Amino acid sequence: MPPPRRRARAARELREILDSRLFRALCEPVRVEIATWLTESGPADVNTIASHFPQHQTVISRHLAILHEAGVLRRTKRGRHVYFEMDGPGMTDRMEKILERFRNIVPLCCPSDED
Amino acid sequence: MPPPRRRARAARELREILDSRLFRALCEPVRVEIATWLTESGPADVNTIASHFPQHQTVISRHLAILHEAGVLRRTKRGRHVYFEMDGPGMTDRMEKILERFRNIVPLCCPSDED
DNA sequence: TTGACGTATGCACATGTGTGCATTTATAGT
DNA sequence: ACTATAAATGCACACATGTGCATACGTCAA
């Protein structure tokens, strides 16, 4: 494959993987705090999580939904409780894919790849 | 190190690496488009980049500054022109660090790490 | 120094989004 | 069925941020 086409392909793959909801989910400090807290504390229901943050329960509920739709958290409904936990394996997979894309891009976009 | 301390440490490291400007920079679609375009087209100055987007030159200039401060782009000033290009190696390093953090977290936060 | 060009900044405005309250929906217990 | 509890949604509001215009800054060529 000639270099121009390789570059075009790399760019397309990069857009695919960067245009996800993942970055929008993680660009909000409160959501990062929630994800971090869940990492440390393990699975917890909405009210328990909300009780550890200054925001209202409804706000935390919305943030949890965004994190879940972005694939950061797992959601388990048991009775009238909804439990959330970090999706470690899922996030690892995502990051591996993104990393792979960047590895492909380095030799194409960076003529002098020192440092 | 006992499990609780390991969890606390993993959470702290996760917050460190996720609280960066990187995600805020990449959560804006226009900025992702700029980064993608630079990947495909190679280094270019501000006006050249701006000419390929509907936004005003001043807007593109601001986006480029944000991407640069986040470590996504490299900046090279030559005369009165300022050239930008993807920082492939830098991004690869960042992603490797983030991936490593998530790898550490998986066995701690996810009791049933199937799928 | 003057003028031209490339880039960055101040400002005002529109849109997006996090927030809290009131309310609704869903489920368990009685 | 009724009540209580958990979670989600509609709405309004405040703040953040992307946008464009006018303009200032910095550099090169004469």
mmCIF file of C-alpha atoms (C1' of nucleotides) in Angstrom:
data_model
loop_
_atom_site.group_PDB
_atom_site.id
_atom_site.type_symbol
_atom_site.label_atom_id
_atom_site.label_comp_id
_atom_site.label_asym_id
_atom_site.label_seq_id
_atom_site.Cartn_x
_atom_site.Cartn_y
_atom_site.Cartn_z
ATOM 1 C CA MET A 1 0.000 0.000 0.000
ATOM 2 C CA PRO A 2 1.466 3.398 -0.971
ATOM 3 C CA PRO A 3 2.223 5.875 1.852
ATOM 4 C CA PRO A 4 -0.643 8.304 1.059
ATOM 5 C CA ARG A 5 -3.232 5.561 1.370
ATOM 6 C CA ARG A 6 -1.628 4.279 4.567
ATOM 7 C CA ARG A 7 -1.842 7.769 6.035
ATOM 8 C CA ALA A 8 -5.474 8.096 4.991
ATOM 9 C CA ARG A 9 -6.285 4.767 6.553
ATOM 10 C CA ALA A 10 -4.469 5.605 9.774
ATOM 11 C CA ALA A 11 -6.331 8.916 9.989
ATOM 12 C CA ARG A 12 -9.684 7.208 9.437
ATOM 13 C CA GLU A 13 -8.979 4.606 12.104
ATOM 14 C CA LEU A 14 -7.837 7.329 14.477
ATOM 15 C CA ARG A 15 -11.041 9.308 13.975
ATOM 16 C CA GLU A 16 -13.086 6.162 14.560
ATOM 17 C CA ILE A 17 -11.472 5.429 17.876
ATOM 18 C CA LEU A 18 -11.255 9.015 19.139
ATOM 19 C CA ASP A 19 -14.761 10.080 18.166
ATOM 20 C CA SER A 20 -16.271 7.852 20.843
ATOM 21 C CA ARG A 21 -18.197 8.862 23.919
ATOM 22 C CA LEU A 22 -15.298 7.743 26.062
ATOM 23 C CA PHE A 23 -13.473 11.054 26.033
ATOM 24 C CA ARG A 24 -16.597 13.107 26.593
ATOM 25 C CA ALA A 25 -17.373 10.919 29.586
ATOM 26 C CA LEU A 26 -13.919 11.269 31.105
ATOM 27 C CA CYS A 27 -13.462 14.997 30.454
ATOM 28 C CA GLU A 28 -15.731 15.859 33.391
ATOM 29 C CA PRO A 29 -13.821 15.941 36.719
ATOM 30 C CA VAL A 30 -16.821 14.737 38.743
ATOM 31 C CA ARG A 31 -17.125 11.645 36.577
ATOM 32 C CA VAL A 32 -13.432 10.869 36.955
ATOM 33 C CA GLU A 33 -13.888 11.166 40.702
ATOM 34 C CA ILE A 34 -16.800 8.738 40.598
ATOM 35 C CA ALA A 35 -14.818 6.236 38.547
ATOM 36 C CA THR A 36 -11.876 6.572 40.909
ATOM 37 C CA TRP A 37 -14.045 6.116 43.958
ATOM 38 C CA LEU A 38 -15.598 2.985 42.468
ATOM 39 C CA THR A 39 -12.140 1.622 41.754
ATOM 40 C CA GLU A 40 -11.218 2.015 45.387
ATOM 41 C CA SER A 41 -14.515 1.009 46.970
ATOM 42 C CA GLY A 42 -15.788 -1.662 44.611
ATOM 43 C CA PRO A 43 -19.391 -2.128 43.420
ATOM 44 C CA ALA A 44 -21.985 0.156 45.009
ATOM 45 C CA ASP A 45 -25.547 1.309 44.399
ATOM 46 C CA VAL A 46 -26.546 4.810 43.330
ATOM 47 C CA ASN A 47 -27.450 6.181 46.749
ATOM 48 C CA THR A 48 -24.290 4.865 48.348
ATOM 49 C CA ILE A 49 -22.178 6.461 45.659
ATOM 50 C CA ALA A 50 -24.122 9.723 45.840
ATOM 51 C CA SER A 51 -23.664 9.894 49.613
ATOM 52 C CA HIS A 52 -19.917 10.288 49.083
ATOM 53 C CA PHE A 53 -20.220 13.290 46.771
ATOM 54 C CA PRO A 54 -21.556 16.808 47.299
ATOM 55 C CA GLN A 55 -23.804 16.583 44.231
ATOM 56 C CA HIS A 56 -27.453 15.633 44.413
ATOM 57 C CA GLN A 57 -28.464 11.999 43.926
ATOM 58 C CA THR A 58 -30.116 12.815 40.616
ATOM 59 C CA VAL A 59 -26.930 14.398 39.335
ATOM 60 C CA ILE A 60 -24.850 11.378 40.298
ATOM 61 C CA SER A 61 -27.429 9.159 38.623
ATOM 62 C CA ARG A 62 -26.971 11.056 35.391
ATOM 63 C CA HIS A 63 -23.184 10.893 35.601
ATOM 64 C CA LEU A 64 -23.350 7.158 36.222
ATOM 65 C CA ALA A 65 -25.537 6.744 33.152
ATOM 66 C CA ILE A 66 -23.051 8.658 31.019
ATOM 67 C CA LEU A 67 -20.130 6.602 32.341
ATOM 68 C CA HIS A 68 -22.058 3.411 31.707
ATOM 69 C CA GLU A 69 -22.994 4.348 28.140
ATOM 70 C CA ALA A 70 -19.356 5.224 27.518
ATOM 71 C CA GLY A 71 -18.341 1.735 28.630
ATOM 72 C CA VAL A 72 -16.458 2.884 31.721
ATOM 73 C CA LEU A 73 -18.802 1.268 34.228
ATOM 74 C CA ARG A 74 -20.748 -1.948 34.481
ATOM 75 C CA ARG A 75 -24.392 -1.794 35.528
ATOM 76 C CA THR A 76 -26.147 -4.513 37.513
ATOM 77 C CA LYS A 77 -29.764 -4.200 38.567
ATOM 78 C CA ARG A 78 -30.799 -6.235 41.615
ATOM 79 C CA GLY A 79 -34.219 -5.565 43.045
ATOM 80 C CA ARG A 80 -34.760 -1.843 43.265
ATOM 81 C CA HIS A 81 -31.025 -1.235 43.620
ATOM 82 C CA VAL A 82 -28.714 -0.501 40.714
ATOM 83 C CA TYR A 83 -25.083 -1.363 41.280
ATOM 84 C CA PHE A 84 -22.187 0.126 39.367
ATOM 85 C CA GLU A 85 -18.566 -0.953 39.172
ATOM 86 C CA MET A 86 -15.519 -0.188 37.064
ATOM 87 C CA ASP A 87 -15.327 -2.150 33.820
ATOM 88 C CA GLY A 88 -11.629 -2.848 34.090
ATOM 89 C CA PRO A 89 -11.357 -5.458 31.317
ATOM 90 C CA GLY A 90 -13.452 -3.340 28.976
ATOM 91 C CA MET A 91 -11.355 -0.266 29.574
ATOM 92 C CA THR A 92 -8.173 -2.260 29.099
ATOM 93 C CA ASP A 93 -9.408 -3.461 25.735
ATOM 94 C CA ARG A 94 -10.340 0.043 24.667
ATOM 95 C CA MET A 95 -6.981 1.441 25.681
ATOM 96 C CA GLU A 96 -5.173 -1.385 23.909
ATOM 97 C CA LYS A 97 -7.010 -0.548 20.699
ATOM 98 C CA ILE A 98 -6.272 3.162 20.996
ATOM 99 C CA LEU A 99 -2.638 2.427 21.749
ATOM 100 C CA GLU A 100 -2.404 0.154 18.735
ATOM 101 C CA ARG A 101 -3.762 2.922 16.510
ATOM 102 C CA PHE A 102 -1.190 5.377 17.777
ATOM 103 C CA ARG A 103 1.573 2.850 17.260
ATOM 104 C CA ASN A 104 0.512 2.577 13.631
ATOM 105 C CA ILE A 105 0.457 6.330 13.270
ATOM 106 C CA VAL A 106 3.899 7.112 14.672
ATOM 107 C CA PRO A 107 5.933 6.038 11.625
ATOM 108 C CA LEU A 108 3.514 7.886 9.333
ATOM 109 C CA CYS A 109 3.005 11.244 10.962
ATOM 110 C CA CYS A 110 6.331 11.849 12.653
ATOM 111 C CA PRO A 111 9.311 12.185 10.330
ATOM 112 C CA SER A 112 11.726 12.902 13.181
ATOM 113 C CA ASP A 113 10.570 10.683 15.995
ATOM 114 C CA GLU A 114 13.288 11.503 18.458
ATOM 115 C CA ASP A 115 12.753 12.001 22.190
ATOM 116 C CA MET B 1 0.888 -4.722 50.620
ATOM 117 C CA PRO B 2 -2.649 -5.500 51.876
ATOM 118 C CA PRO B 3 -5.517 -5.331 49.343
ATOM 119 C CA PRO B 4 -7.127 -2.151 50.751
ATOM 120 C CA ARG B 5 -3.900 -0.198 50.363
ATOM 121 C CA ARG B 6 -3.358 -1.591 46.884
ATOM 122 C CA ARG B 7 -6.849 -0.451 45.912
ATOM 123 C CA ALA B 8 -6.233 3.002 47.355
ATOM 124 C CA ARG B 9 -2.978 3.277 45.466
ATOM 125 C CA ALA B 10 -4.523 2.107 42.207
ATOM 126 C CA ALA B 11 -7.321 4.651 42.617
ATOM 127 C CA ARG B 12 -4.866 7.446 43.288
ATOM 128 C CA GLU B 13 -2.778 6.553 40.252
ATOM 129 C CA LEU B 14 -5.907 6.351 38.134
ATOM 130 C CA ARG B 15 -7.025 9.813 39.218
ATOM 131 C CA GLU B 16 -3.581 11.185 38.463
ATOM 132 C CA ILE B 17 -3.538 9.898 34.933
ATOM 133 C CA LEU B 18 -7.183 10.651 34.111
ATOM 134 C CA ASP B 19 -7.279 14.143 35.563
ATOM 135 C CA SER B 20 -5.042 15.452 32.804
ATOM 136 C CA ARG B 21 -5.870 17.954 30.088
ATOM 137 C CA LEU B 22 -5.695 15.181 27.527
ATOM 138 C CA PHE B 23 -9.330 14.143 27.804
ATOM 139 C CA ARG B 24 -10.630 17.683 27.859
ATOM 140 C CA ALA B 25 -8.673 18.350 24.688
ATOM 141 C CA LEU B 26 -9.981 15.277 22.882
ATOM 142 C CA CYS B 27 -13.623 15.578 23.959
ATOM 143 C CA GLU B 28 -14.234 18.336 21.434
ATOM 144 C CA PRO B 29 -15.133 16.949 17.965
ATOM 145 C CA VAL B 30 -13.495 19.822 16.112
ATOM 146 C CA ARG B 31 -10.198 19.163 17.850
ATOM 147 C CA VAL B 32 -10.347 15.475 17.019
ATOM 148 C CA GLU B 33 -10.927 16.445 13.394
ATOM 149 C CA ILE B 34 -7.897 18.719 13.461
ATOM 150 C CA ALA B 35 -5.711 15.998 14.972
ATOM 151 C CA THR B 36 -6.980 13.515 12.405
ATOM 152 C CA TRP B 37 -6.360 15.919 9.548
ATOM 153 C CA LEU B 38 -2.811 16.531 10.747
ATOM 154 C CA THR B 39 -2.206 12.798 10.928
ATOM 155 C CA GLU B 40 -3.189 12.448 7.295
ATOM 156 C CA SER B 41 -1.632 15.629 5.936
ATOM 157 C CA GLY B 42 1.504 15.976 8.021
ATOM 158 C CA PRO B 43 2.917 19.191 9.511
ATOM 159 C CA ALA B 44 1.159 22.401 8.485
ATOM 160 C CA ASP B 45 0.932 26.011 9.586
ATOM 161 C CA VAL B 46 -2.110 27.602 11.176
ATOM 162 C CA ASN B 47 -3.587 29.236 8.086
ATOM 163 C CA THR B 48 -3.221 26.083 6.026
ATOM 164 C CA ILE B 49 -4.988 24.050 8.698
ATOM 165 C CA ALA B 50 -7.699 26.671 9.149
ATOM 166 C CA SER B 51 -8.378 26.743 5.402
ATOM 167 C CA HIS B 52 -9.592 23.129 5.621
ATOM 168 C CA PHE B 53 -12.172 23.813 8.330
ATOM 169 C CA PRO B 54 -15.320 25.953 8.419
ATOM 170 C CA GLN B 55 -14.241 27.681 11.642
ATOM 171 C CA HIS B 56 -12.498 31.021 11.694
ATOM 172 C CA GLN B 57 -8.698 31.133 11.754
ATOM 173 C CA THR B 58 -8.728 32.496 15.293
ATOM 174 C CA VAL B 59 -10.865 29.603 16.463
ATOM 175 C CA ILE B 60 -8.542 27.043 14.900
ATOM 176 C CA SER B 61 -5.614 28.833 16.501
ATOM 177 C CA ARG B 62 -7.206 28.410 19.917
ATOM 178 C CA HIS B 63 -7.952 24.724 19.313
ATOM 179 C CA LEU B 64 -4.377 24.147 18.216
ATOM 180 C CA ALA B 65 -3.121 25.788 21.395
ATOM 181 C CA ILE B 66 -5.319 23.530 23.509
ATOM 182 C CA LEU B 67 -4.162 20.414 21.651
ATOM 183 C CA HIS B 68 -0.558 21.500 22.053
ATOM 184 C CA GLU B 69 -0.857 22.165 25.779
ATOM 185 C CA ALA B 70 -2.483 18.762 26.154
ATOM 186 C CA GLY B 71 0.517 17.148 24.484
ATOM 187 C CA VAL B 72 -1.351 15.968 21.414
ATOM 188 C CA LEU B 73 0.482 18.210 18.954
ATOM 189 C CA ARG B 74 4.025 19.406 18.496
ATOM 190 C CA ARG B 75 4.602 23.103 17.818
ATOM 191 C CA THR B 76 7.434 24.446 15.686
ATOM 192 C CA LYS B 77 7.844 28.140 15.031
ATOM 193 C CA ARG B 78 9.737 29.098 11.874
ATOM 194 C CA GLY B 79 9.754 32.740 10.925
ATOM 195 C CA ARG B 80 6.240 34.086 11.243
ATOM 196 C CA HIS B 81 4.751 30.672 10.566
ATOM 197 C CA VAL B 82 3.820 28.213 13.303
ATOM 198 C CA TYR B 83 3.749 24.584 12.274
ATOM 199 C CA PHE B 84 1.826 21.869 14.069
ATOM 200 C CA GLU B 85 2.059 18.102 13.784
ATOM 201 C CA MET B 86 0.832 15.054 15.663
ATOM 202 C CA ASP B 87 3.014 14.043 18.578
ATOM 203 C CA GLY B 88 2.822 10.343 17.845
ATOM 204 C CA PRO B 89 5.579 9.167 20.229
ATOM 205 C CA GLY B 90 4.252 11.350 23.027
ATOM 206 C CA MET B 91 0.722 10.076 22.617
ATOM 207 C CA THR B 92 1.970 6.507 22.496
ATOM 208 C CA ASP B 93 3.775 7.002 25.797
ATOM 209 C CA ARG B 94 0.698 8.545 27.402
ATOM 210 C CA MET B 95 -1.530 5.719 26.240
ATOM 211 C CA GLU B 96 0.965 3.136 27.441
ATOM 212 C CA LYS B 97 0.913 4.679 30.917
ATOM 213 C CA ILE B 98 -2.881 4.814 31.008
ATOM 214 C CA LEU B 99 -3.092 1.222 29.802
ATOM 215 C CA GLU B 100 -0.643 0.117 32.468
ATOM 216 C CA ARG B 101 -2.784 1.760 35.153
ATOM 217 C CA PHE B 102 -5.885 -0.042 33.946
ATOM 218 C CA ARG B 103 -4.018 -3.343 33.874
ATOM 219 C CA ASN B 104 -3.169 -2.827 37.535
ATOM 220 C CA ILE B 105 -6.764 -2.030 38.340
ATOM 221 C CA VAL B 106 -8.429 -5.009 36.703
ATOM 222 C CA PRO B 107 -7.569 -7.609 39.362
ATOM 223 C CA LEU B 108 -8.572 -5.167 42.110
ATOM 224 C CA CYS B 109 -11.884 -3.741 41.001
ATOM 225 C CA CYS B 110 -13.408 -6.578 39.046
ATOM 226 C CA PRO B 111 -14.181 -9.732 41.009
ATOM 227 C CA SER B 112 -15.743 -11.478 38.022
ATOM 228 C CA ASP B 113 -13.625 -10.409 35.118
ATOM 229 C CA GLU B 114 -15.287 -12.483 32.466
ATOM 230 C CA ASP B 115 -16.022 -11.221 28.962
ATOM 231 C "C1'" DT C 1 10.737 52.676 9.311
ATOM 232 C "C1'" DT C 2 6.975 51.296 6.768
ATOM 233 C "C1'" DG C 3 3.881 47.979 4.960
ATOM 234 C "C1'" DA C 4 2.295 43.230 4.432
ATOM 235 C "C1'" DC C 5 1.454 38.900 6.271
ATOM 236 C "C1'" DG C 6 0.852 35.102 9.840
ATOM 237 C "C1'" DT C 7 -0.717 34.415 14.328
ATOM 238 C "C1'" DA C 8 -2.682 35.338 18.814
ATOM 239 C "C1'" DT C 9 -5.881 37.887 22.036
ATOM 240 C "C1'" DG C 10 -10.045 40.779 23.919
ATOM 241 C "C1'" DC C 11 -14.670 40.947 23.675
ATOM 242 C "C1'" DA C 12 -19.563 39.760 23.071
ATOM 243 C "C1'" DC C 13 -22.749 36.234 21.983
ATOM 244 C "C1'" DA C 14 -24.962 31.606 21.410
ATOM 245 C "C1'" DT C 15 -24.934 27.029 22.643
ATOM 246 C "C1'" DG C 16 -23.906 23.191 25.640
ATOM 247 C "C1'" DT C 17 -23.918 21.122 29.971
ATOM 248 C "C1'" DG C 18 -23.626 20.438 35.044
ATOM 249 C "C1'" DT C 19 -26.605 21.353 38.863
ATOM 250 C "C1'" DG C 20 -30.686 21.135 42.077
ATOM 251 C "C1'" DC C 21 -35.561 20.764 42.910
ATOM 252 C "C1'" DA C 22 -39.992 18.569 42.090
ATOM 253 C "C1'" DT C 23 -41.920 14.777 40.263
ATOM 254 C "C1'" DT C 24 -42.441 10.259 38.174
ATOM 255 C "C1'" DT C 25 -41.395 5.380 37.620
ATOM 256 C "C1'" DA C 26 -40.166 0.901 39.472
ATOM 257 C "C1'" DT C 27 -39.709 -2.474 42.935
ATOM 258 C "C1'" DA C 28 -39.938 -4.488 47.748
ATOM 259 C "C1'" DG C 29 -42.417 -5.095 51.995
ATOM 260 C "C1'" DT C 30 -46.795 -5.073 54.627
ATOM 261 C "C1'" DA D 1 -53.987 -2.607 47.236
ATOM 262 C "C1'" DC D 2 -51.101 0.684 49.908
ATOM 263 C "C1'" DT D 3 -46.828 2.572 51.636
ATOM 264 C "C1'" DA D 4 -41.925 3.127 51.559
ATOM 265 C "C1'" DT D 5 -37.652 3.204 49.312
ATOM 266 C "C1'" DA D 6 -34.402 3.424 45.130
ATOM 267 C "C1'" DA D 7 -33.553 5.399 40.887
ATOM 268 C "C1'" DA D 8 -34.578 8.128 36.898
ATOM 269 C "C1'" DT D 9 -36.683 12.174 34.374
ATOM 270 C "C1'" DG D 10 -38.623 17.109 33.333
ATOM 271 C "C1'" DC D 11 -37.663 21.550 34.089
ATOM 272 C "C1'" DA D 12 -35.272 25.890 35.046
ATOM 273 C "C1'" DC D 13 -31.028 28.098 35.983
ATOM 274 C "C1'" DA D 14 -26.012 29.170 36.218
ATOM 275 C "C1'" DC D 15 -21.762 28.537 34.402
ATOM 276 C "C1'" DA D 16 -18.500 26.860 30.954
ATOM 277 C "C1'" DT D 17 -17.045 26.943 26.368
ATOM 278 C "C1'" DG D 18 -17.029 27.232 21.217
ATOM 279 C "C1'" DT D 19 -17.596 30.813 17.897
ATOM 280 C "C1'" DG D 20 -16.776 35.109 15.080
ATOM 281 C "C1'" DC D 21 -15.397 39.812 14.703
ATOM 282 C "C1'" DA D 22 -12.149 43.474 15.539
ATOM 283 C "C1'" DT D 23 -7.783 44.234 16.846
ATOM 284 C "C1'" DA D 24 -3.106 43.708 18.697
ATOM 285 C "C1'" DC D 25 1.345 41.338 18.410
ATOM 286 C "C1'" DG D 26 5.424 39.460 15.891
ATOM 287 C "C1'" DT D 27 8.101 38.721 11.927
ATOM 288 C "C1'" DC D 28 9.727 39.344 7.264
ATOM 289 C "C1'" DA D 29 10.647 42.210 3.056
ATOM 290 C "C1'" DA D 30 11.316 46.815 0.963
#
